RNA sequence: GGAGGGGUUCCCGAGUGGUCAAAGGGAACAGACUGUAAAUCUGUCGGCGGACGCCUUCGGAGGUUCAAAUCCUCCCCCCUCCA
């Protein structure tokens, strides 16, 4: 009998089952194996807002996000590197994916200048100038030590015309090549994903994909969605692109979305998701439940002693009433943010775990239909 | 007892003749949030009707005026200081 059970190399992606376009797989990273489809809580500044790593483990988060731009600006990637990297610094021993700053090209558009060579950001904190070349974006992520690095890209705003989108796509591809050249496959166990852009034009999306898939990335992401477009437009691109992204590699839909968006993503063959919605909405009083969206601040919950979600096993639902959660929110209590976030992320993680199970059982369509029925009434 | 200050729409608080249903804040009510410049932002907030308007409202009662939350008289209440 072979005594050595060797762990597969980071980047190894195995598909254990499919149901239509949807897939149930496993991605190996330097900090553990991720079961897909997966939702990745967003922890921009080295923390999933209001939660501790212990909380993340409690609802079995498998991988979280960090952000290159924000951690570079504060506290600084070198400062983190001196402390042994982001995992050690924040005491999270699971996988981490870092976004490249490409989204800040979009969200901080007033504070940056784009050139063929990279992006110059004016810090949102003190206005100081910082140039992100593709190489710089990767070097920062090297310092952070993330398991999955994202290439620097331009997240194109909604409404951009064909010419702009086409040129931007060429830039994103050129940057992607430079990122890969700067960090060869297999180095440090850090994976690198390319990002498909192309706006809302299917030809441009295919063009982007054709160019990117020539570069040896360990995975591919669909970016530039949920930037202000209508739901049908988003679904159109999602269902067009998802199924034709490289089948043997993990597919990551960036920044999306609502529970139904995620089920649609899975249905379109996507394996990985991230979104600030469950965490941000939790802090703003909107909670996702098995019975639809609940706006906990509403007067109707003032004396409602039932649990937030009777089908949820999270600490919040096991322990507190809607009346109490409403009170905490209305009173602006810190605990409100924590309990709400705990619940929303539990719901999202349960959602994708359930999807994985359904895919393996061949019942994903039924699973999706069940949520559709609830969430089309309360989207 | 004397001197002064004050009572404004749920609360605090602007407003001292018309452009005031009355600034601003809070509370309340509702909505938004999608690779986090977000524990943030938006709307409503006297009543009835589409807008426009009409009605009721600024401690109480009366008065002046074309017009009063704003001016006058009396009354009620609160606060500060002096006796």
Coordinates of C-alpha atoms (C1' of nucleotides) in Angstrom, one line a residue:
Chain A
X1 CA 0.0 0.0 0.0
X2 CA 1.3 3.4 -0.9
X3 CA 2.1 5.2 2.4
X4 CA 2.4 8.7 0.9
X5 CA -0.9 10.3 0.3
X6 CA 0.2 13.2 -1.8
X7 CA -2.0 16.3 -1.9
X8 CA -2.7 17.5 -5.4
X9 CA -1.0 20.7 -6.5
X10 CA -2.7 24.0 -6.0
X11 CA -4.7 24.7 -9.1
X12 CA -6.0 21.2 -9.5
X13 CA -9.6 21.4 -10.4
X14 CA -11.7 18.2 -10.3
X15 CA -15.4 18.0 -11.4
X16 CA -17.3 15.4 -9.4
X17 CA -20.7 15.9 -11.0
X18 CA -22.7 17.9 -13.4
X19 CA -26.4 18.7 -13.9
X20 CA -27.0 20.5 -17.1
X21 CA -24.4 23.2 -17.3
X22 CA -24.0 23.3 -13.5
X23 CA -21.0 21.6 -12.0
X24 CA -20.0 20.3 -8.6
X25 CA -16.2 20.4 -8.2
X26 CA -13.2 20.8 -6.0
X27 CA -10.4 23.3 -6.4
X28 CA -7.1 22.8 -4.6
X29 CA -5.4 25.8 -3.1
X30 CA -2.4 26.2 -0.9
X31 CA -4.6 26.7 2.1
X32 CA -7.1 23.9 1.4
X33 CA -9.6 22.5 -0.9
X34 CA -12.7 24.4 -2.0
X35 CA -15.9 22.7 -2.8
X36 CA -17.7 24.3 -5.6
X37 CA -20.1 25.9 -6.4
X38 CA -19.0 28.3 -3.6
X39 CA -19.8 31.7 -2.3
X40 CA -16.9 33.7 -1.1
X41 CA -17.6 36.3 1.6
X42 CA -16.0 39.7 0.9
X43 CA -13.4 40.9 3.4
X44 CA -12.0 43.9 1.6
X45 CA -9.8 45.2 4.4
X46 CA -8.6 42.0 5.9
X47 CA -11.9 41.3 7.7
X48 CA -15.3 40.3 6.8
X49 CA -17.0 43.3 8.3
X50 CA -18.2 42.6 11.9
X51 CA -17.1 39.0 12.0
X52 CA -14.2 37.1 13.4
X53 CA -12.4 34.2 11.6
X54 CA -14.1 31.9 14.2
X55 CA -17.5 33.1 13.0
X56 CA -16.4 32.3 9.4
X57 CA -15.5 28.8 10.4
X58 CA -18.7 28.4 12.3
X59 CA -20.8 28.7 9.2
X60 CA -18.2 26.9 7.2
X61 CA -16.9 29.6 4.9
X62 CA -14.3 28.0 2.7
X63 CA -12.6 31.0 1.1
X64 CA -12.8 34.7 1.6
X65 CA -11.8 37.8 -0.4
X66 CA -9.3 40.5 0.3
X67 CA -8.6 43.6 -1.8
X68 CA -5.3 44.6 -3.3
X69 CA -6.0 48.3 -3.6
X70 CA -7.4 48.7 -0.1
X71 CA -4.8 46.6 1.7
X72 CA -2.0 48.3 -0.3
X73 CA -3.3 51.8 0.7
X74 CA -3.8 50.7 4.3
X75 CA -2.0 49.1 6.1
X76 CA 0.4 48.4 3.2
X77 CA 1.2 45.1 1.5
X78 CA 4.9 45.2 2.7
X79 CA 3.7 45.8 6.3
X80 CA 1.5 42.7 5.9
X81 CA 4.4 40.7 4.3
X82 CA 6.6 41.5 7.2
X83 CA 4.0 39.8 9.4
X84 CA 4.0 36.7 7.3
X85 CA 1.2 37.5 4.9
X86 CA -2.5 38.2 5.1
X87 CA -3.5 34.8 6.4
X88 CA -1.3 35.1 9.4
X89 CA -2.0 38.8 9.9
X90 CA -5.7 38.3 10.1
X91 CA -5.5 34.9 11.5
X92 CA -7.6 33.2 8.8
X93 CA -6.0 29.9 7.8
X94 CA -8.4 29.1 4.9
X95 CA -8.0 30.1 1.3
X96 CA -8.0 33.8 0.3
X97 CA -8.7 35.3 -3.1
X98 CA -7.6 38.9 -3.7
X99 CA -9.2 41.2 -6.1
X100 CA -6.6 43.2 -8.1
X101 CA -7.9 46.7 -7.9
X102 CA -9.7 46.3 -11.2
X103 CA -13.0 47.0 -9.5
X104 CA -11.7 50.2 -8.0
X105 CA -11.0 51.3 -11.5
X106 CA -14.8 51.3 -11.7
X107 CA -15.9 52.2 -8.2
X108 CA -13.3 54.9 -7.7
X109 CA -13.5 56.1 -11.3
X110 CA -13.4 59.8 -10.2
X111 CA -10.1 59.1 -8.4
X112 CA -8.0 57.4 -11.0
X113 CA -6.4 57.9 -14.4
X114 CA -6.2 55.0 -16.9
X115 CA -3.3 54.6 -19.3
X116 CA -2.1 51.7 -21.5
X117 CA 0.4 51.0 -18.9
X118 CA -1.8 50.8 -15.8
X119 CA -3.9 52.9 -13.4
X120 CA -2.9 55.9 -11.3
X121 CA -5.1 56.1 -8.2
X122 CA -5.5 59.1 -6.0
X123 CA -5.9 57.6 -2.6
X124 CA -9.4 57.9 -1.3
X125 CA -7.8 58.4 2.1
X126 CA -5.3 61.3 1.5
X127 CA -5.3 62.0 -2.2
X128 CA -1.7 60.7 -2.6
X129 CA -0.9 59.2 -6.0
X130 CA -0.2 55.5 -6.5
X131 CA 0.5 53.8 -9.8
X132 CA -0.8 50.3 -10.4
X133 CA 0.9 48.6 -13.3
X134 CA -0.2 45.0 -13.9
X135 CA 3.1 43.8 -12.4
X136 CA 2.5 46.1 -9.3
X137 CA -0.9 44.6 -8.8
X138 CA 0.6 41.1 -8.7
X139 CA 3.5 42.1 -6.6
X140 CA 1.2 43.4 -4.0
X141 CA -0.8 40.2 -4.1
X142 CA 2.5 38.3 -3.8
X143 CA 3.1 40.2 -0.6
X144 CA -0.4 39.5 0.7
X145 CA 0.2 35.8 -0.1
X146 CA -3.3 35.2 -1.4
X147 CA -4.2 31.7 -2.7
X148 CA -5.9 33.1 -5.8
X149 CA -4.7 36.3 -7.4
X150 CA -6.7 38.3 -9.9
X151 CA -5.1 40.0 -12.9
X152 CA -5.4 43.8 -13.1
X153 CA -8.3 44.6 -15.4
X154 CA -10.6 47.4 -16.2
X155 CA -14.2 46.8 -15.0
X156 CA -15.9 48.7 -17.8
X157 CA -18.8 50.9 -16.8
X158 CA -22.3 50.3 -18.1
X159 CA -23.2 52.3 -21.1
X160 CA -19.6 52.3 -22.6
X161 CA -19.8 52.1 -26.4
X162 CA -18.4 49.4 -28.6
X163 CA -15.2 51.2 -29.4
X164 CA -14.4 52.0 -25.8
X165 CA -15.3 48.5 -24.7
X166 CA -13.2 47.0 -27.5
X167 CA -10.1 49.1 -26.7
X168 CA -10.5 48.4 -23.0
X169 CA -10.7 44.7 -23.6
X170 CA -7.5 44.8 -25.5
X171 CA -5.9 46.6 -22.6
X172 CA -7.2 44.1 -20.1
X173 CA -5.8 41.3 -22.2
X174 CA -2.4 43.0 -22.5
X175 CA -2.4 43.5 -18.8
X176 CA -3.4 39.8 -18.2
X177 CA -0.4 38.7 -20.3
X178 CA 1.9 40.9 -18.3
X179 CA 0.5 39.6 -15.0
X180 CA 1.1 36.0 -16.1
X181 CA 4.6 36.8 -17.3
X182 CA 5.4 38.4 -14.0
X183 CA 4.2 35.4 -12.0
X184 CA 4.7 32.1 -13.7
X185 CA 2.2 29.3 -13.1
X186 CA 3.0 27.3 -10.0
X187 CA 5.0 30.0 -8.2
X188 CA 4.5 30.0 -4.4
X189 CA 1.4 27.9 -4.8
X190 CA -0.4 31.2 -5.7
X191 CA -3.0 30.7 -8.5
X192 CA -3.9 33.5 -11.0
X193 CA -7.2 34.0 -12.7
X194 CA -7.8 36.0 -15.9
X195 CA -10.8 38.2 -16.2
X196 CA -13.2 38.2 -19.2
X197 CA -14.5 41.7 -20.1
X198 CA -16.3 42.9 -23.2
X199 CA -19.3 44.8 -21.8
X200 CA -22.7 43.7 -23.1
X201 CA -21.6 42.7 -26.5
X202 CA -21.4 39.0 -27.0
X203 CA -18.9 39.2 -29.8
X204 CA -16.6 41.3 -27.6
X205 CA -17.1 38.8 -24.8
X206 CA -16.1 36.0 -27.1
X207 CA -13.1 38.0 -28.3
X208 CA -12.0 38.6 -24.8
X209 CA -12.4 35.0 -23.9
X210 CA -10.5 33.8 -27.0
X211 CA -7.5 36.0 -26.1
X212 CA -7.5 35.2 -22.4
X213 CA -7.7 31.5 -22.8
X214 CA -4.5 31.5 -24.7
X215 CA -2.8 32.5 -21.5
X216 CA -2.2 29.7 -19.0
X217 CA -4.4 30.8 -16.1
X218 CA -5.6 28.4 -13.4
X219 CA -9.1 29.8 -13.7
X220 CA -11.2 32.4 -15.5
X221 CA -13.5 35.0 -14.2
X222 CA -16.5 36.8 -15.7
X223 CA -16.1 40.5 -14.8
X224 CA -17.9 43.7 -15.7
X225 CA -21.4 42.4 -14.7
X226 CA -23.8 44.1 -12.3
X227 CA -22.5 47.5 -13.1
X228 CA -25.9 49.1 -13.6
X229 CA -27.4 47.0 -16.4
X230 CA -30.8 45.5 -16.3
X231 CA -31.4 42.0 -15.1
X232 CA -32.2 40.6 -18.6
X233 CA -29.0 42.2 -20.0
X234 CA -26.9 40.6 -17.2
X235 CA -28.6 37.2 -17.6
X236 CA -28.0 37.4 -21.4
X237 CA -24.3 37.8 -21.0
X238 CA -24.1 35.3 -18.1
X239 CA -25.9 32.5 -19.9
X240 CA -24.0 33.2 -23.1
X241 CA -20.5 33.3 -21.5
X242 CA -20.8 30.9 -18.6
X243 CA -21.1 27.7 -20.6
X244 CA -18.4 28.5 -23.1
X245 CA -15.7 29.4 -20.5
X246 CA -13.0 26.7 -20.3
X247 CA -14.7 23.7 -18.8
X248 CA -11.7 22.2 -17.2
X249 CA -10.9 25.3 -15.1
X250 CA -12.9 27.0 -12.3
X251 CA -15.2 29.7 -13.5
X252 CA -15.7 32.8 -11.3
X253 CA -18.5 35.3 -11.6
X254 CA -17.2 38.4 -10.0
X255 CA -19.3 40.6 -7.8
X256 CA -22.6 38.8 -8.2
X257 CA -25.1 38.8 -6.6
X258 CA -28.5 38.1 -5.3
X259 CA -29.5 34.6 -4.3
X260 CA -31.3 34.2 -7.6
X261 CA -28.3 35.6 -9.5
X262 CA -26.1 33.0 -7.9
X263 CA -28.5 30.2 -8.7
X264 CA -28.6 31.5 -12.3
X265 CA -24.8 31.6 -12.3
X266 CA -24.6 28.1 -11.2
X267 CA -27.1 27.1 -13.8
X268 CA -24.9 28.8 -16.4
X269 CA -21.9 26.7 -15.3
X270 CA -20.3 29.2 -12.8
X271 CA -18.3 27.7 -9.9
X272 CA -17.4 30.7 -7.7
X273 CA -19.1 33.8 -6.6
X274 CA -18.4 36.8 -4.4
X275 CA -20.6 39.8 -3.6
X276 CA -20.9 42.4 -0.9
X277 CA -24.7 42.1 -0.9
X278 CA -25.1 39.7 2.0
X279 CA -22.7 41.6 4.2
X280 CA -23.6 45.1 3.2
X281 CA -27.3 44.5 3.2
X282 CA -27.0 42.8 6.6
X283 CA -25.6 46.1 8.0
X284 CA -28.4 47.9 6.3
X285 CA -31.2 45.7 7.7
X286 CA -32.0 43.6 4.7
X287 CA -31.9 39.9 5.5
X288 CA -32.1 36.9 3.1
X289 CA -34.2 34.0 4.3
X290 CA -35.7 30.8 3.1
X291 CA -38.9 32.7 2.9
X292 CA -37.6 35.7 0.9
X293 CA -36.1 39.0 1.7
X294 CA -36.9 40.4 5.2
X295 CA -36.4 44.1 5.9
X296 CA -35.9 43.8 9.7
X297 CA -36.4 47.5 10.3
X298 CA -40.1 47.3 9.3
X299 CA -42.7 48.2 11.9
X300 CA -44.5 44.8 11.3
X301 CA -41.7 43.1 13.2
X302 CA -41.9 45.3 16.3
X303 CA -43.5 42.6 18.4
X304 CA -42.7 39.5 16.2
X305 CA -41.2 36.9 18.5
X306 CA -40.6 34.3 15.8
X307 CA -37.1 33.5 14.6
X308 CA -35.8 35.4 11.5
X309 CA -35.7 32.2 9.5
X310 CA -37.1 29.0 11.0
X311 CA -35.2 26.9 8.5
X312 CA -31.8 28.5 9.4
X313 CA -29.5 27.0 11.9
X314 CA -27.3 30.0 12.4
X315 CA -26.6 31.4 15.9
X316 CA -28.8 34.4 15.1
X317 CA -31.8 32.3 14.1
X318 CA -31.3 29.8 16.9
X319 CA -31.1 32.4 19.6
X320 CA -33.0 35.6 18.8
X321 CA -36.5 36.9 17.8
X322 CA -37.3 39.3 15.0
X323 CA -38.5 41.8 17.5
X324 CA -35.1 41.8 19.2
X325 CA -33.2 42.0 15.9
X326 CA -35.4 44.9 14.9
X327 CA -34.7 46.6 18.2
X328 CA -30.9 46.1 17.8
X329 CA -31.0 47.6 14.3
X330 CA -33.2 50.5 15.2
X331 CA -31.0 51.3 18.2
X332 CA -27.9 51.2 16.1
X333 CA -26.3 48.6 18.3
X334 CA -23.1 47.0 17.1
X335 CA -24.5 43.5 17.7
X336 CA -27.1 44.1 15.0
X337 CA -24.4 44.2 12.3
X338 CA -22.8 41.1 13.6
X339 CA -25.9 39.0 14.0
X340 CA -27.3 40.1 10.7
X341 CA -24.1 39.4 8.9
X342 CA -23.8 36.0 10.5
X343 CA -27.2 35.1 9.3
X344 CA -26.9 36.4 5.7
X345 CA -23.6 34.7 5.1
X346 CA -25.0 31.5 6.6
X347 CA -27.9 31.8 4.2
X348 CA -25.5 32.3 1.2
X349 CA -23.3 29.4 2.2
X350 CA -26.3 27.1 2.8
X351 CA -27.6 28.2 -0.6
X352 CA -24.5 27.1 -2.5
X353 CA -24.0 24.0 -0.4
X354 CA -27.6 23.0 -1.2
X355 CA -26.9 23.7 -4.8
X356 CA -23.8 21.5 -4.8
X357 CA -25.8 18.7 -3.2
X358 CA -28.6 19.1 -5.7
X359 CA -26.1 19.0 -8.7
X360 CA -24.6 15.8 -7.4
X361 CA -28.1 14.4 -7.0
X362 CA -29.2 15.6 -10.4
X363 CA -32.0 17.7 -8.9
X364 CA -30.6 21.2 -9.4
X365 CA -33.5 22.5 -11.6
X366 CA -35.9 21.6 -8.8
X367 CA -33.7 23.2 -6.3
X368 CA -33.5 26.4 -8.3
X369 CA -37.2 26.4 -9.0
X370 CA -37.9 26.3 -5.3
X371 CA -36.0 29.5 -4.7
X372 CA -37.4 31.1 -7.8
X373 CA -40.9 30.7 -6.4
X374 CA -39.9 32.5 -3.3
X375 CA -37.5 35.1 -4.6
X376 CA -39.5 36.2 -7.6
X377 CA -42.1 37.5 -5.2
X378 CA -39.5 39.1 -2.9
X379 CA -36.4 39.4 -5.1
Chain B
rG1 C1' -42.5 90.7 45.5
rG2 C1' -38.8 92.9 41.6
rA3 C1' -36.0 92.3 36.9
rG4 C1' -35.3 89.6 32.6
rG5 C1' -36.0 85.4 29.2
rG6 C1' -39.2 82.0 27.0
rG7 C1' -43.7 78.8 25.3
rU8 C1' -43.4 76.9 17.2
rU9 C1' -45.9 71.2 13.6
rC10 C1' -44.1 63.7 17.6
rC11 C1' -39.1 65.7 20.1
rC12 C1' -35.1 69.5 19.8
rG13 C1' -34.9 74.0 17.4
rA14 C1' -34.9 78.3 13.3
rG15 C1' -38.3 81.9 12.0
rU16 C1' -40.1 88.6 14.4
rG17 C1' -45.9 91.5 9.1
rG18 C1' -46.9 88.9 3.2
rU19 C1' -42.3 84.7 -0.9
rC20 C1' -44.7 80.1 6.0
rA21 C1' -47.8 74.1 6.3
rA22 C1' -43.4 77.0 8.6
rA23 C1' -35.3 76.1 7.9
rG24 C1' -32.3 72.4 10.1
rG25 C1' -31.6 68.1 13.1
rG26 C1' -33.8 63.8 15.6
rA27 C1' -37.5 60.2 15.8
rA28 C1' -41.0 57.6 12.8
rC29 C1' -42.5 55.3 8.1
rA30 C1' -40.9 53.3 3.5
rG31 C1' -37.2 52.2 -0.3
rA32 C1' -32.3 51.3 -2.4
rC33 C1' -27.8 48.6 -1.9
rU34 C1' -24.4 43.2 -6.6
rG35 C1' -15.2 42.0 -7.7
rU36 C1' -17.2 47.4 -0.2
rA37 C1' -14.6 55.4 -0.3
rA38 C1' -21.3 52.2 2.4
rA39 C1' -22.8 50.7 10.4
rU40 C1' -24.3 54.2 3.8
rC41 C1' -27.8 56.7 0.7
rU42 C1' -32.8 58.2 -1.0
rG43 C1' -38.0 59.5 -0.4
rU44 C1' -42.2 60.7 2.9
rC45 C1' -43.2 63.1 7.3
rG46 C1' -50.8 68.4 9.7
rG47 C1' -55.5 66.8 6.8
rC48 C1' -58.2 66.1 2.1
rG49 C1' -57.9 66.0 -3.0
rG50 C1' -53.7 64.6 -9.4
rA51 C1' -50.7 68.9 -10.4
rC52 C1' -52.9 73.2 -8.3
rG53 C1' -55.8 74.1 -4.6
rC54 C1' -58.8 74.1 -0.1
rC55 C1' -59.0 73.3 5.2
rU56 C1' -56.6 73.2 10.2
rU57 C1' -51.9 74.8 12.8
rC58 C1' -47.1 78.3 15.9
rG59 C1' -49.6 78.4 24.9
rG60 C1' -55.1 80.6 25.5
rA61 C1' -58.7 84.5 24.4
rG62 C1' -59.5 89.0 22.1
rG63 C1' -57.7 93.0 18.9
rU64 C1' -54.8 95.9 14.8
rU65 C1' -54.1 95.0 9.5
rC66 C1' -55.9 93.8 2.8
rA67 C1' -52.5 90.2 5.3
rA68 C1' -50.3 87.7 11.9
rA69 C1' -46.1 82.3 14.2
rU70 C1' -44.4 87.4 13.7
rC71 C1' -47.6 93.8 16.2
rC72 C1' -51.1 95.3 20.6
rU73 C1' -54.1 93.8 25.3
rC74 C1' -55.3 90.5 29.0
rC75 C1' -54.8 85.5 30.9
rC76 C1' -52.1 80.6 31.7
rC77 C1' -47.5 78.1 32.2
rC78 C1' -41.9 77.5 32.3
rC79 C1' -36.8 79.2 33.2
rU80 C1' -32.8 82.6 35.2
rC81 C1' -31.2 86.4 38.5
rC82 C1' -32.4 89.7 42.7
rA83 C1' -35.2 90.2 47.3

